[in-house]
Amino acid sequence: MSHNRVNFKSIVVVGPQHPDTLPKSVFEALKDMSYNVNAVDEREMLGISHRKDIGSRGRLGFFTKLKSFVINNLIRLSPKFEARVYNRLARIVESYEPDLIITHSAWIPPQAIARLKKNTKAKIVSWFPDHPGNFGRQYLLAAPYDFLFFKDKWLVDLARRVKRNAYYLPEACMPKWHKRVELSEDEKEKYGCDVTTAGNMYYYRVIIFEELMKYFKVKLWGAGIPRWIDSPIKNVYQGGVVAELEKSKAFNAAKVVVNTFQGEVFGVNQRFFEIAGCGGFQICEEREEVGDFFKIGEEIVTFSDIDDLKNKISYYLVHEEERKKISDAAYARAQKEHTFQKRLEKMFQVISG
């Protein structure tokens, strides 16, 4: 794929490298663009990598969870321990002699970024992968980043009010694994249903799917339903994560993929682009930003409340040709315009001025 190349000789991507994360997608896209790129996963450095320890059903083991809990709380509660951990991270990043560093964490302390500014000649940017509710201690505002990129316009406005160099950059799909795939009969049986989604479960999302499962065949995918959620949706939870190519299979096999924006204020989630990139038929929440990416009614369908969602699912389940026409149009646009290569080209345009 052709792209407008910016001459970075060495790039370091900082962030978790398990499937479908923003850092892994950025790392893989940069490799595909022929950049010299290295990944530094702070969780691997701490010995709590989800990538290594995730089970066959998409769940972390008890001792991995316990270790992660202890270490994360030591970082949060002890400034000295935090400094030691992130000084080590900085040393690893420095060893690659980068001229561009892209971080994807809200938890890197300002002192570590200041050290990287002092000890390298790199431009240092952050592309925050989460919604405002997970902005943490707001280290991103205190650290001396050259550029901040957010998927939510609310955070862009917040950062600009305190004179930070912030820009809006939504997430995307990854065509190497978010794509249409041929399904075997066993895969059609495993993933096939009226309605699906993949992601974490919160009561807002739970309430919506509790209602849908009364009327439609529903299958839910994710890392597990928290024990504190008391809900019949546990009966339609499929017992594991779908990611990358497996996510494409799940979204292709389902007739409708429902997408809710649990935490975004003025933006959309990564699943929004993944569904389209996989060729799934998406019904998502009404939101002004939706129309910035896809033509509503032609490339995507939106809903205003549960009743509207039920009515639209019922309609499109019996209008297969309309469903296919809309998903085909979204697929073409996602594969052409909403890829991580396109987003990185935009980032590099901003960085290079």
XYZ file of C-alpha atoms in Angstrom, residues 38-240:
203
model
C 10.594 -1.491 18.150
C 7.948 -2.154 20.801
C 8.392 -1.725 24.547
C 5.593 -3.357 26.530
C 5.800 -2.156 30.124
C 3.691 -5.070 31.308
C 6.176 -7.560 29.895
C 8.942 -5.586 31.582
C 7.123 -6.032 34.897
C 6.469 -9.711 34.253
C 2.691 -9.264 34.020
C 2.182 -9.451 30.270
C -1.412 -10.271 29.372
C -0.119 -11.496 26.039
C 1.873 -14.287 27.676
C -0.558 -15.154 30.445
C -3.988 -15.032 28.833
C -5.746 -18.394 28.858
C -7.367 -20.349 26.048
C -10.774 -18.960 27.005
C -9.536 -15.393 27.000
C -9.147 -15.100 30.760
C -6.160 -14.234 32.890
C -5.089 -16.759 35.505
C -5.611 -16.040 39.193
C -1.903 -15.620 40.011
C -1.366 -13.330 37.005
C -4.247 -11.165 38.199
C -2.855 -11.135 41.732
C 0.650 -10.239 40.552
C -0.732 -7.492 38.312
C -2.824 -6.123 41.196
C 0.129 -6.022 43.596
C 2.569 -4.430 41.147
C 0.093 -1.872 39.846
C -0.773 -0.825 43.373
C 2.899 -0.528 44.295
C 3.320 1.796 41.322
C 0.270 3.840 42.307
C 1.160 4.086 46.024
C 4.941 4.409 45.996
C 6.520 7.277 44.008
C 9.954 5.688 44.513
C 8.826 2.345 43.091
C 7.060 4.132 40.231
C 10.228 6.101 39.429
C 12.350 2.944 39.487
C 9.991 1.090 37.135
C 9.686 3.897 34.614
C 13.385 4.770 34.726
C 13.967 1.216 33.609
C 11.422 1.673 30.831
C 13.149 4.902 29.773
C 16.538 3.155 29.640
C 15.109 0.482 27.332
C 13.564 3.114 25.054
C 16.816 5.099 24.977
C 18.786 2.014 23.939
C 17.043 2.060 20.541
C 18.267 5.632 19.862
C 14.858 6.685 18.527
C 13.960 9.858 16.714
C 10.253 9.254 17.396
C 8.646 7.804 20.533
C 4.914 7.017 20.557
C 3.426 6.166 23.955
C -0.052 4.786 24.633
C -0.305 5.007 28.417
C -1.737 7.561 30.826
C 0.477 6.217 33.628
C 3.996 7.133 32.497
C 5.103 9.770 35.037
C 6.241 13.189 33.799
C 9.770 12.597 35.112
C 10.250 9.623 32.770
C 9.163 11.652 29.742
C 11.438 14.518 30.859
C 14.323 12.052 31.025
C 13.610 10.867 27.470
C 13.509 14.491 26.304
C 16.917 15.070 27.866
C 18.627 11.847 26.765
C 17.287 11.453 23.201
C 16.727 13.662 20.183
C 13.313 12.121 19.639
C 9.970 13.747 19.121
C 7.784 12.319 21.893
C 4.066 11.911 21.298
C 1.209 10.173 23.063
C -1.791 8.619 21.352
C -4.140 7.942 24.255
C -6.192 4.783 23.558
C -9.018 5.269 26.017
C -11.995 7.431 26.961
C -11.933 10.346 29.459
C -13.024 8.118 32.342
C -9.641 6.368 32.208
C -7.491 9.496 32.080
C -5.972 8.561 35.440
C -3.736 11.086 37.206
C -3.585 13.337 34.128
C 0.145 12.712 33.740
C -0.300 13.375 30.022
C -0.980 17.040 30.789
C 2.030 17.377 33.088
C 4.638 15.559 30.993
C 6.662 17.467 28.331
C 5.214 15.705 25.285
C 5.696 17.362 21.907
C 2.239 16.254 20.741
C -0.836 14.682 22.318
C -3.388 12.761 20.244
C -6.807 11.761 21.560
C -9.726 9.797 20.120
C -12.186 11.959 22.052
C -12.638 15.652 21.224
C -13.496 16.345 24.868
C -9.919 15.478 25.862
C -8.503 17.554 23.016
C -10.408 20.594 24.285
C -9.334 19.884 27.882
C -5.657 19.720 26.916
C -5.795 22.821 24.721
C -7.341 24.858 27.532
C -4.066 24.425 29.419
C -1.991 25.135 26.289
C -1.021 21.580 25.408
C -0.290 20.657 21.792
C -3.307 18.360 21.376
C -5.018 16.921 18.300
C -8.004 14.723 17.486
C -7.005 11.348 16.037
C -9.613 8.575 16.077
C -8.711 4.911 16.045
C -9.098 2.653 12.996
C -9.204 -0.895 11.661
C -6.288 -3.133 10.738
C -6.907 -4.649 7.268
C -4.427 -7.503 7.765
C -6.852 -9.071 10.262
C -10.008 -6.929 10.169
C -11.386 -8.146 6.863
C -14.011 -10.357 5.308
C -13.237 -14.041 5.687
C -14.687 -17.291 4.388
C -16.325 -19.235 7.191
C -16.364 -23.002 7.557
C -19.577 -24.722 8.558
C -18.188 -25.203 12.072
C -17.358 -21.487 12.293
C -20.826 -20.543 11.094
C -22.236 -22.704 13.872
C -19.845 -21.325 16.492
C -20.258 -17.622 15.692
C -23.612 -17.429 13.911
C -26.428 -15.493 15.629
C -28.833 -12.605 15.181
C -26.938 -10.135 17.368
C -23.434 -9.969 18.800
C -20.832 -7.690 20.298
C -17.323 -8.087 21.698
C -15.978 -6.153 24.649
C -16.109 -5.486 28.368
C -19.394 -5.643 30.201
C -20.777 -2.770 32.254
C -24.324 -2.393 33.489
C -25.154 0.145 30.760
C -24.253 -2.425 28.094
C -25.685 -5.292 30.146
C -29.137 -3.677 30.378
C -29.265 -3.232 26.609
C -28.371 -6.852 25.909
C -30.699 -8.175 28.612
C -33.520 -6.649 26.607
C -32.230 -7.871 23.241
C -31.842 -11.481 24.356
C -35.599 -11.625 25.021
C -36.275 -11.262 21.298
C -33.158 -12.335 19.382
C -30.452 -14.989 19.379
C -27.551 -13.178 21.076
C -23.894 -14.171 21.495
C -21.538 -12.066 23.621
C -17.734 -12.227 23.482
C -15.165 -10.782 25.861
C -12.657 -11.398 28.624
C -15.403 -12.417 31.045
C -18.402 -11.022 32.860
C -17.428 -9.532 36.239
C -18.690 -11.435 39.263
C -20.420 -8.327 40.567
C -22.731 -8.277 37.528
C -25.853 -10.277 38.369
C -27.562 -10.767 35.046
C -29.024 -13.413 32.715
C -26.602 -12.261 30.010
C -24.237 -14.845 31.509
C -26.364 -17.374 29.620
C -25.342 -15.885 26.250
C -21.710 -15.186 27.088
C -19.597 -17.438 24.873
C -16.719 -17.901 27.293
C -13.849 -16.127 25.608
